[in-house]
CSV table of C-alpha atoms in Angstrom, one decimal:
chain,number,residue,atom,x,y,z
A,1,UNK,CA,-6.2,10.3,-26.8
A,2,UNK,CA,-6.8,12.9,-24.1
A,3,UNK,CA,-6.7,11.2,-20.6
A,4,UNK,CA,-7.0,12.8,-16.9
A,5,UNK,CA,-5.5,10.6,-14.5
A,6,UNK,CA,-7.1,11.5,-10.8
A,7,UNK,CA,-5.4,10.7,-8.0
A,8,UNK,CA,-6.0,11.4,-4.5
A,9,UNK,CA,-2.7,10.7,-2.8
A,10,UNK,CA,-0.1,13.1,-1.7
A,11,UNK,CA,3.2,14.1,-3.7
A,12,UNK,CA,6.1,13.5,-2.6
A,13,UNK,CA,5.3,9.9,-0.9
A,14,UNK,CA,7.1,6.9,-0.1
A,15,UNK,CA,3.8,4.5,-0.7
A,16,UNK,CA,3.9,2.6,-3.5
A,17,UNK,CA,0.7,4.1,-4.7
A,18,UNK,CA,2.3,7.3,-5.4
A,19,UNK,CA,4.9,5.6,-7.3
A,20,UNK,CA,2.8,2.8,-9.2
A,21,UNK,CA,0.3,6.3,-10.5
A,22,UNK,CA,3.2,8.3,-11.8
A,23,UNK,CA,4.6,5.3,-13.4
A,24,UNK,CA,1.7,4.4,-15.2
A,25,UNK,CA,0.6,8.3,-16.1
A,26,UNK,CA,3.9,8.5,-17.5
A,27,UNK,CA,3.8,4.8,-19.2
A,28,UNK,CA,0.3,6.2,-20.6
A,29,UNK,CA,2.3,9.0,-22.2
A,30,UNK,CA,5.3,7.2,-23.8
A,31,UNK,CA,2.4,5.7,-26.1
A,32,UNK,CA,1.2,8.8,-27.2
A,33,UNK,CA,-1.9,9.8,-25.1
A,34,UNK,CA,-1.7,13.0,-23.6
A,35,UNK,CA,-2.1,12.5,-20.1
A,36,UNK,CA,-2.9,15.0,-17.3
A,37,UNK,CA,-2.3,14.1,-13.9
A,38,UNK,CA,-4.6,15.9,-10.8
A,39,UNK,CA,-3.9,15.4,-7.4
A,40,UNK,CA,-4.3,17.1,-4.1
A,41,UNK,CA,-1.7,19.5,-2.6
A,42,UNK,CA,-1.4,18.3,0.9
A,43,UNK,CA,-2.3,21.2,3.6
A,44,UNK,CA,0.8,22.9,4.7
A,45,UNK,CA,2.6,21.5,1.5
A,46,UNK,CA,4.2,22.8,-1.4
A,47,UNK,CA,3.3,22.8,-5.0
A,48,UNK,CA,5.4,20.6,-7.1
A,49,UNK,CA,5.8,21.3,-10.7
A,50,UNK,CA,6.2,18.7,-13.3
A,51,UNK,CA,9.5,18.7,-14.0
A,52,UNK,CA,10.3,18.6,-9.7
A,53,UNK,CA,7.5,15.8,-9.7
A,54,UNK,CA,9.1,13.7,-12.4
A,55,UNK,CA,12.7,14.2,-10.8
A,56,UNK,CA,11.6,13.2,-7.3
A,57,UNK,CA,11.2,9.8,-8.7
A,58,UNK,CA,13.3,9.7,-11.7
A,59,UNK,CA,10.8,9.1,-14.2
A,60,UNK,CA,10.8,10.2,-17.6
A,61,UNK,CA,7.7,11.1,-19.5
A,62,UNK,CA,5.2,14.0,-20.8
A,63,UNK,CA,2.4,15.0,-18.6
A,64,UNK,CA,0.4,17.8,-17.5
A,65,UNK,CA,0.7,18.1,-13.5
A,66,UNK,CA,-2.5,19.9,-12.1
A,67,UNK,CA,-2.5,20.2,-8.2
A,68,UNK,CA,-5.3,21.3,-6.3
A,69,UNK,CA,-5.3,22.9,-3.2
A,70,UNK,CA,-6.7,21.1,0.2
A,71,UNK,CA,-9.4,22.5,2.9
A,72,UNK,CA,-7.8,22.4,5.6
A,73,UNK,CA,-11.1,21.7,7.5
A,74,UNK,CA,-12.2,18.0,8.0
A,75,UNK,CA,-10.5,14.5,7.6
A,76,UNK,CA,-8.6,12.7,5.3
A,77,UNK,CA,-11.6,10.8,3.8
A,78,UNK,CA,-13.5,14.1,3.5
A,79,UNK,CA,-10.9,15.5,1.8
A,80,UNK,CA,-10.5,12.9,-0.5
A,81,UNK,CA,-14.5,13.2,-1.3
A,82,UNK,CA,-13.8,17.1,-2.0
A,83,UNK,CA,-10.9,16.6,-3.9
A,84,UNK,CA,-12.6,13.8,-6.3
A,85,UNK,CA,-15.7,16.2,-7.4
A,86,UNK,CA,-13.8,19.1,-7.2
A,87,UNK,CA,-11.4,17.3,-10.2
A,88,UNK,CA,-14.8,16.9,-12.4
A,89,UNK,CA,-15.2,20.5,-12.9
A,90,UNK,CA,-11.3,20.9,-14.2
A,91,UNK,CA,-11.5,21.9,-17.8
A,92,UNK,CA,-8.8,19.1,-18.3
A,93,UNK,CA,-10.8,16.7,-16.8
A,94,UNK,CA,-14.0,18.1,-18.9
A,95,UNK,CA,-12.2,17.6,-22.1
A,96,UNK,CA,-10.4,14.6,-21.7
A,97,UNK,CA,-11.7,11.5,-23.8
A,98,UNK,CA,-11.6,9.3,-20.5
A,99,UNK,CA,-10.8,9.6,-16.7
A,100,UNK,CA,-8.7,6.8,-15.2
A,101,UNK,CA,-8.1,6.6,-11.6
A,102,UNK,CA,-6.9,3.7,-9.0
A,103,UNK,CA,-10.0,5.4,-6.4
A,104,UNK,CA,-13.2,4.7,-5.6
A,105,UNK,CA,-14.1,8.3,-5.2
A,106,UNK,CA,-12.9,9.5,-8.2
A,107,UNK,CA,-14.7,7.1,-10.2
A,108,UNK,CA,-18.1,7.5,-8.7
A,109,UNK,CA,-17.6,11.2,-8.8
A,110,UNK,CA,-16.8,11.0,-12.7
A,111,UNK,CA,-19.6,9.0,-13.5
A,112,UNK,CA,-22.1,11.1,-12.1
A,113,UNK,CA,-20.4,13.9,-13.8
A,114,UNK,CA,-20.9,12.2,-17.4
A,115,UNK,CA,-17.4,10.9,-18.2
A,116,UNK,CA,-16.2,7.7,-19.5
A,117,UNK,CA,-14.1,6.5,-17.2
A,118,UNK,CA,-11.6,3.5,-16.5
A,119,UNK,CA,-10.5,1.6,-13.5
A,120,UNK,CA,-7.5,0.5,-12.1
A,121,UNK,CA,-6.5,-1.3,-8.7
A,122,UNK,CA,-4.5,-4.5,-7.2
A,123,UNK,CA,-7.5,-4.5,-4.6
A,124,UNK,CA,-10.1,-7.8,-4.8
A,125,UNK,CA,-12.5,-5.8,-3.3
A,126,UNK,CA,-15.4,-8.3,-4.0
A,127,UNK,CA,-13.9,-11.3,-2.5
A,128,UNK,CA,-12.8,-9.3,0.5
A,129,UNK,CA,-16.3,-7.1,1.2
A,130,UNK,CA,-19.3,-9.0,0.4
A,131,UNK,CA,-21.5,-6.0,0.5
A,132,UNK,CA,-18.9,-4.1,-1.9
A,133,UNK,CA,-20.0,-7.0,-4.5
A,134,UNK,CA,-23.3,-4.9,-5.3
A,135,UNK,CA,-21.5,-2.0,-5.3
A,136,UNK,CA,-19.4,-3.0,-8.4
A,137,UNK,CA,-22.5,-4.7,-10.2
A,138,UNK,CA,-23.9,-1.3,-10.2
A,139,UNK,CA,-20.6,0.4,-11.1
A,140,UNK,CA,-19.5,-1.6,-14.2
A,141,UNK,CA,-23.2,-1.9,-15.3
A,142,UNK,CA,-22.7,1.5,-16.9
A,143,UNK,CA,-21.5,1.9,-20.4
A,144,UNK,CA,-19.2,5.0,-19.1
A,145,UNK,CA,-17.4,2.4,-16.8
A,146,UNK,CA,-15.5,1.3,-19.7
A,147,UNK,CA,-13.2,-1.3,-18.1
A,148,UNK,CA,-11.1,-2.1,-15.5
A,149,UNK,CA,-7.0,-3.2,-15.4
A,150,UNK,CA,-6.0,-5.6,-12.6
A,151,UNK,CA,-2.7,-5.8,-11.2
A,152,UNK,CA,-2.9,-10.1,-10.7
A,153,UNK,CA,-5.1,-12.8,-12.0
A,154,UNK,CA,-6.4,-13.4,-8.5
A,155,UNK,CA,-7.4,-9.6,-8.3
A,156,UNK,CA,-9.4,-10.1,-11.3
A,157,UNK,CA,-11.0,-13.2,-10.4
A,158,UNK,CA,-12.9,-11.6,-7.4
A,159,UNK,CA,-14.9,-9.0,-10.0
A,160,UNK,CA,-15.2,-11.7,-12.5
A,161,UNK,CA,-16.5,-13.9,-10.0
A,162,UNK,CA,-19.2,-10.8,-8.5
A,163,UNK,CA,-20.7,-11.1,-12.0
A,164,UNK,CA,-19.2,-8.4,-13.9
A,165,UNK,CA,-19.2,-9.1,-17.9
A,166,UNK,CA,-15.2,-10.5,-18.5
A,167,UNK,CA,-15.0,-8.5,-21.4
A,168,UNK,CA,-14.6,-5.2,-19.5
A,169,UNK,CA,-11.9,-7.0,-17.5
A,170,UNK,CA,-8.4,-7.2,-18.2
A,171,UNK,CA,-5.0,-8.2,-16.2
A,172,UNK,CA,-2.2,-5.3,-16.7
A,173,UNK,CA,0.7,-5.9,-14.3
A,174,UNK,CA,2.9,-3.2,-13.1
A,175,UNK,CA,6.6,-3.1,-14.2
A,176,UNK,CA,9.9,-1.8,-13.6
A,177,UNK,CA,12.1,0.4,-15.7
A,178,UNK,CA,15.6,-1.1,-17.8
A,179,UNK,CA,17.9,1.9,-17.7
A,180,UNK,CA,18.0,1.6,-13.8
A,181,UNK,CA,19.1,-2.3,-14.3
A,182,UNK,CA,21.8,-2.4,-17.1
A,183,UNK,CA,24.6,-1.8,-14.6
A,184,UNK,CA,26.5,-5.2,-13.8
A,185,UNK,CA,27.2,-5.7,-10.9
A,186,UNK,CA,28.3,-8.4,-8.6
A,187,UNK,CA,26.7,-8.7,-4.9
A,188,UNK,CA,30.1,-7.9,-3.2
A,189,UNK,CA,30.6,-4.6,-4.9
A,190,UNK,CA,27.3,-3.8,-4.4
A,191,UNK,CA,27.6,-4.1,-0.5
A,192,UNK,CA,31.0,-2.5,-1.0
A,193,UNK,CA,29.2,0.4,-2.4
A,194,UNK,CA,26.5,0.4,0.4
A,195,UNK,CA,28.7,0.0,3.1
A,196,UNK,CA,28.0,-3.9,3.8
A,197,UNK,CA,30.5,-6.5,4.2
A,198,UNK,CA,31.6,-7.6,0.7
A,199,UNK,CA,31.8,-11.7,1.5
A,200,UNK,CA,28.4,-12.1,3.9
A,201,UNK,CA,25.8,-13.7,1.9
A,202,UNK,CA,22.9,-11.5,2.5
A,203,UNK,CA,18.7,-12.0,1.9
A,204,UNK,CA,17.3,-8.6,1.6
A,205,UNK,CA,13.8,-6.9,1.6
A,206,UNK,CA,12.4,-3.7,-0.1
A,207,UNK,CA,9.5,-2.1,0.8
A,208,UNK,CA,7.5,-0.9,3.9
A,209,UNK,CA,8.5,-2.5,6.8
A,210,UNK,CA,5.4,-3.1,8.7
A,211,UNK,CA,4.6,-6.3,10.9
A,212,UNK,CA,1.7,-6.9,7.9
A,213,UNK,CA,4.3,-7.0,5.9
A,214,UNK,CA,5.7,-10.0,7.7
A,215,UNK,CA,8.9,-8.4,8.3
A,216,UNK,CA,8.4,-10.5,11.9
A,217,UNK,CA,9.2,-13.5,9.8
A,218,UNK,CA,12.7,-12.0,8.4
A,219,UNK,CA,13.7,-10.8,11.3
A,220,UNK,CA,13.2,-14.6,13.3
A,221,UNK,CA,15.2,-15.9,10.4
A,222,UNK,CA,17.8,-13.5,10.8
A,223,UNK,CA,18.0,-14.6,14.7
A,224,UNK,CA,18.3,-18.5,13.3
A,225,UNK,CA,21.1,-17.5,10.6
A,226,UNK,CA,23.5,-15.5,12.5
A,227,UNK,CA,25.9,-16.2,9.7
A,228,UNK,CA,24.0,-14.8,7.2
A,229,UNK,CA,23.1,-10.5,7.0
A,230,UNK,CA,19.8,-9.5,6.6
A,231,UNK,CA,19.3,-6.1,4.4
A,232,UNK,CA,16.2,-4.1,4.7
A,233,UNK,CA,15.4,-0.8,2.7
A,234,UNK,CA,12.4,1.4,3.5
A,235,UNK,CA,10.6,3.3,5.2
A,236,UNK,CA,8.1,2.7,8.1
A,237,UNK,CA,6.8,3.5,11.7
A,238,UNK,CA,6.3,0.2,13.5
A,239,UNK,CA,8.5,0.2,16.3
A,240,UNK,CA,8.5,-3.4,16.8
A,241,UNK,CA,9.8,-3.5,13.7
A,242,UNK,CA,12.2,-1.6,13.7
A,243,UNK,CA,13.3,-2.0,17.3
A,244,UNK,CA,13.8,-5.8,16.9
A,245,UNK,CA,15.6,-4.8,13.8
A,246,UNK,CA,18.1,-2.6,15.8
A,247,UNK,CA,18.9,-5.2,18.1
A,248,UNK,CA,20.3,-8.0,15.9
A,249,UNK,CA,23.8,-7.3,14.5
A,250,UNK,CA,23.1,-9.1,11.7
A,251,UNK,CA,20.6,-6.9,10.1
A,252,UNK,CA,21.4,-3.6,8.1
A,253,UNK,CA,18.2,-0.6,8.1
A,254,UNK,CA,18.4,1.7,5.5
A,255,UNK,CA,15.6,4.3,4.6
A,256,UNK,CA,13.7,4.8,1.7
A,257,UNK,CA,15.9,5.1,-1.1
A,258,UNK,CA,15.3,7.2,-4.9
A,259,UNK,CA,14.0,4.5,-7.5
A,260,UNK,CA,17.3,4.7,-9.0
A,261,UNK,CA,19.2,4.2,-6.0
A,262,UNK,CA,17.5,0.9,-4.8
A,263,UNK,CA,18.9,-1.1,-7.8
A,264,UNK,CA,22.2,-1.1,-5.8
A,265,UNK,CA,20.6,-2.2,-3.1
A,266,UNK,CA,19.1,-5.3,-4.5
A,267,UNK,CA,22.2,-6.1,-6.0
A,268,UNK,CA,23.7,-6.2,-3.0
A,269,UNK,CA,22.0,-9.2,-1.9
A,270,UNK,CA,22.2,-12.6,-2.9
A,271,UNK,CA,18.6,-13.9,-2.1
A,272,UNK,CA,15.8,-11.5,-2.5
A,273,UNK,CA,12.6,-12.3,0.2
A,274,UNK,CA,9.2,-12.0,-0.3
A,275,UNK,CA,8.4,-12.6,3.2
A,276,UNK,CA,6.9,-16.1,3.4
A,277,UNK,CA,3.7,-14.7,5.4
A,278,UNK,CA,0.2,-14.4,4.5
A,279,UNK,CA,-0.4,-11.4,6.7
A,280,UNK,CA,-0.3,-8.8,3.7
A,281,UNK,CA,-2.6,-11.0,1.3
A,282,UNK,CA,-4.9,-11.7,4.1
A,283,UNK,CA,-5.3,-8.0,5.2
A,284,UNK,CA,-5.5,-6.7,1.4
A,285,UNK,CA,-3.1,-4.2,1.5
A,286,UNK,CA,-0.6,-6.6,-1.1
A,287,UNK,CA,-1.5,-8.6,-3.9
A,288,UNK,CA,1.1,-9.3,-6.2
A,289,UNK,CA,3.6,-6.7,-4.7
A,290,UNK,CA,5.1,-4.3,-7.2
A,291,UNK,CA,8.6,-5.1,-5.6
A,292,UNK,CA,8.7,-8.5,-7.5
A,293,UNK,CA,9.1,-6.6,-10.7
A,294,UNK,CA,12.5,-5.0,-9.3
A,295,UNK,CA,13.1,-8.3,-7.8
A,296,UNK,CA,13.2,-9.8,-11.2
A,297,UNK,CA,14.8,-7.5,-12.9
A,298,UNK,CA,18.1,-7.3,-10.5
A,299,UNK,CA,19.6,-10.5,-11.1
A,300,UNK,CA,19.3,-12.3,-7.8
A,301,UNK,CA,17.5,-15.1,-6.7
A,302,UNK,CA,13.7,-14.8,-5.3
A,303,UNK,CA,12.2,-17.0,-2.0
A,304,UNK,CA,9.0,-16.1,-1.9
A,305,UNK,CA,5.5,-18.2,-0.1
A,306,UNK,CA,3.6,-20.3,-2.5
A,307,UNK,CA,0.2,-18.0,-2.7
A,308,UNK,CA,-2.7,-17.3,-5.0
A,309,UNK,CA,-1.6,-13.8,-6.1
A,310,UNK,CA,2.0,-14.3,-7.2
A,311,UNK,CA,1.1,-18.2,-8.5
A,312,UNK,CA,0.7,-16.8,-12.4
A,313,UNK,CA,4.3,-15.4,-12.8
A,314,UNK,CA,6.3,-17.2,-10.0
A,315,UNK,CA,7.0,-20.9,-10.8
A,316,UNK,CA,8.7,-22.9,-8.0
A,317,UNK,CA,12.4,-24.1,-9.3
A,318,UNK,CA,12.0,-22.3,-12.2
A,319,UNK,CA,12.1,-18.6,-11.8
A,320,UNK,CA,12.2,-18.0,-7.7
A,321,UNK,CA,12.1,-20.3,-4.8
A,322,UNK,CA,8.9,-21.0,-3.3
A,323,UNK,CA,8.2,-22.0,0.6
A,324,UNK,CA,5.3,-23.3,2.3
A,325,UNK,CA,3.5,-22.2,5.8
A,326,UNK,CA,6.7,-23.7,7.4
A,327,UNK,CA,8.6,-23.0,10.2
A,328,UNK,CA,11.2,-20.7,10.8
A,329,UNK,CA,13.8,-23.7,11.2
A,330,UNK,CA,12.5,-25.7,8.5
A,331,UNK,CA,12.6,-21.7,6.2
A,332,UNK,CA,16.6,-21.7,7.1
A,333,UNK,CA,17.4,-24.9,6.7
A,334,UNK,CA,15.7,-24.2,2.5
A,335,UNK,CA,17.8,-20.9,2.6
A,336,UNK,CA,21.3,-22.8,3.9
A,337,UNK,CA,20.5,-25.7,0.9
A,338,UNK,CA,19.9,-22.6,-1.6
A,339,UNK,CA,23.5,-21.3,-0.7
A,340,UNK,CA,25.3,-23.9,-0.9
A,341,UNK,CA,23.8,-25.0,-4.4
A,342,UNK,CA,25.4,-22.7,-6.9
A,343,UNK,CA,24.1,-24.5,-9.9
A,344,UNK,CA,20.3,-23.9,-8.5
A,345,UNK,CA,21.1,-20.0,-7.7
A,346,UNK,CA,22.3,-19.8,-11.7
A,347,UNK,CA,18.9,-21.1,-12.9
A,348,UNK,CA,16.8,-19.6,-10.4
A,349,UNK,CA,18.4,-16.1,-11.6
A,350,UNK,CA,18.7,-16.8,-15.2
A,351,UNK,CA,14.8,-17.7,-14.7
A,352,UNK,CA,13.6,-14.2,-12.8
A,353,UNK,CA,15.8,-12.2,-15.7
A,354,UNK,CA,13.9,-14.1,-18.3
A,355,UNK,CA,10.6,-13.7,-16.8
A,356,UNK,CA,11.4,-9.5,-16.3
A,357,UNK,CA,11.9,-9.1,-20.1
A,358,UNK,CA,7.6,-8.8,-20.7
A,359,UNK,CA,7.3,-6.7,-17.5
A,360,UNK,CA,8.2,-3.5,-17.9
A,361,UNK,CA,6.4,0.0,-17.3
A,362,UNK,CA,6.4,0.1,-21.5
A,363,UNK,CA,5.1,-3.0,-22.1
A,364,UNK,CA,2.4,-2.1,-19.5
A,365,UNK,CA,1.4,1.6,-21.1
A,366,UNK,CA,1.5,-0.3,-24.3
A,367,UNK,CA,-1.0,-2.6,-23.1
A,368,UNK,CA,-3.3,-0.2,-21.1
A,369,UNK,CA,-3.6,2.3,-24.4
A,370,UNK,CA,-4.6,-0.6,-26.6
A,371,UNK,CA,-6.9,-2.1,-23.9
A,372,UNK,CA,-8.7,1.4,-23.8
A,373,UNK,CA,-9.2,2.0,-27.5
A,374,UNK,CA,-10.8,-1.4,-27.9
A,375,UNK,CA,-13.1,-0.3,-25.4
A,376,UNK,CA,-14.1,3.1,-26.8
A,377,UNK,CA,-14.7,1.7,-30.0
C-alpha cells in the first residue's frame, strides 16, 4: 500500500505533533506500506534528509522524506493553505493509494483533488466547536473520506456523537518505543546520572511546560513538599513558569531532551505527574497526552486527575494513582501516603508496566494498516 502522509508542521520541532507524525509514518512503514512523508521547509530553514530526519528523533523506519519549500510572503495559516494544495499536485501524492494527514487543510485540499483519504487527530473538534459539527457531517459523508483514527475514546465520542456513521470511526492510541525502556535502572542511579541527588524522592513531569499545562499546580506542590524534588523536562516560553520554577530550590529545569534521552529522565523519578488540572483538557490542546505512554513504560508510579480522556486506560489503584479537583494540601497529603506505602508503589508500577505491553508504536501501525485495508475494500 502506497500512502502520502501530509503534514504541515516544521522539522526539527519540539511539539509533540512533530514527534507523534514521524512515529506513526514510520509505524505505517514497519508493516509494509510504503510511506512518503511531505512537509514544509520552514522559511530560512534547512532541508533535512531522511536519514538526518529519522536521527533527530531516533526513529527507525523506511520512508520517503519530500520537503517543500515555503513563500516567504504571508502568515502561518496561509502558508499552511499553500502548502496543503501545493502537496496534491506531488506525483507521490498523485500515486499514492491514500493520503493520511492529522490537518484540516490537507484533508479538504485532498478531497477536492480526488484522493481517498484518511484522518487522524486527538482533537474532539465537534464537542468543542458547535459549528465545526456541520463541517465534519459534510466531510465524512464522502466515500473518499475513508475513516478516521482517534487518539482516546472521548475524542471519538464527539464525531460519533455529530452523527458520523461509527463504522468509519476507530480508536488508535499512540505508543512508545521498547528498545528505549529495556535498561534497568533504579531511581537513584538515574538521578546520579542526571546530576540529581540520589536519595530525594522526586515527582517529575515531561512535556511543555506551559501554565495550560497546569505546571502552576506542580509547582504549588513543590512549595508544600519542600522535602520532596520536583523534576521537570521540556521545553517552553512561559515565563511564569519558568520563573516560579527558578525560584524554588527544590525543583530541577532541564530542556527538551532526544527521545532516547528522556527514558533516564523518567527513571529518575519515583512518581510520574500528570498534572491534576483540567486546564489542558478544557482548552483542547491535550486529550489523552502522548506522555502517559512513556509514563507507563518507565517503571514508576503515575498520579494523574480522574478525567474523561485518560478514564479508558487509567484505573485508579490499579495501574496509576488518580486525584480529584482537590486542593493543593489535600494533593500532598495523597503524595506523602503514596511514599510511605511501598507495597502500593509495587502494584501501582507493576500495573502501568502491564498496561504498556499493548501500547506500543508497532502495535499502533499494526492497527492503522489493517484499519485502512478494511476500509478500501
Amino acid at each position: 500500500m502506497r500512502i502520502a502522509y501530509v503534514y504541515d508542521g516544521y522539522y526539527p520541532s519540539t511539539g509533540a505533533d512533530a514527534w507523534q507524525v514521524l512515529n506513526t509514518a514510520t509505524a505505517l512503514s514497519r508493516q509494509g506500506a510504503h510511506v512518503t512523508l511531505v512537509f514544509p521547509q520552514e522559511p530560512g530553514g534547512v532541508e533535512l534528509t531522511k536519514d538526518e530526519l529519522l536521527a533527530h528523533y531516533d526513529i527507525q523506519g523506511d520512508i520517503d522524506v519530500i520537503q517543500l519549500k515555503s513563500s516567504n510572503v504571508g502568515g502561518r495559516h496561509l502558508k499552511k493553505l499553500v502548502h496543503s494544495y501545493t502537496a496534491m499536485t506531488l506525483p507521490a501524492v498523485c500515486d499514492a493509494d491514500v493520503v493520511y494527514s492529522r490537518n484540516l487543510p490537507v484533508i479538504m485540499a485532498a478531497l477536492k483533488a480526488g484522493h481517498k483519504v484518511v484522518y487522524d487527530t486527538y482533537r474532539p473538534w465537534p464537542a468543542q466547536y458547535r459549528a465545526m459539527r456541520l463541517l465534519f457531517k459534510r466531510l465524512f459523508a464522502s466515500d473518499r473520506l475513508l475513516g478516521g483514527f482517534f487518539h482516546s475514546q472521548h475524542a471519538l465520542n464527539a464525531y460519533r456523537d455529530a452523527g458520523i456513521a461509527s463504522e468509519k470511526l476507530c480508536v488508535a492510541h499512540n505508543g512508545f518505543h521498547p528498545k528505549l525502556f529495556r535498561v534497568d535502572q533504579s531511581a537513584p542511579e538515574a538521578r546520579l546520572e542526571i546530576g540529581m541527588p540520589e536519595q530525594t524522592f522526586t515527582l517529575g513531569y515531561t512535556g511543555r511546560l506551559d501554565i495550560e499545562k497546569g505546571l502552576l499546580t506542580l509547582l504549588e506542590l513543590a512549595e508544600v513538599l519542600p522535602s520532596i524534588n520536583l523534576l521537570l523536562v521540556g521545553g517552553g516560553n512561559d515565563e511564569a513558569v519558568l520563573e516560579k520554577a527558578r525560584n524554588l530550590s527544590n525543583v530541577y529545569l532541564y530542556d527538551w531532551q532526544k527521545p532516547s534521552a528522556v527514558p533516564t529522565f523518567l527513571r529518575a523519578c519515583d512518581i510520574l505527574m500528570i498534572p491534576p488540572s483540567g486546564t489542558a483538557l478544557k482548552a483542547g490542546n491535550t486529550v489523552l497526552p502522548m506522555k502517559l505512554f512513556d509514563y507507563f513504560a518507565s517503571g514508576r508510579v503515575i498520579v494523574a486527575p480522574e478525567s474523561p480522556d485518560t478514564a479508558e486506560l487509567l484505573k485508579h489503584d490499579e495501574n496509576a494513582w488518580l486525584v480529584k479537583d482537590v486542593s493543593i494540601d489535600e494533593l500532598a497529603r495523597q503524595i506523602e501516603a503514596l511514599r510511605s506505602d511501598e507495597d502500593r508503589l509495587t502494584q501501582l508500577t507493576q500495573g502501568a508496566l502491564d498496561q504498556s505491553e499493548q501500547l506500543t508504536w508497532d502495535s499502533r501501525g499494526l492497527k492503522l494498516i489493517n484499519q485502512i485495508e478494511a476500509w478500501t475494500h
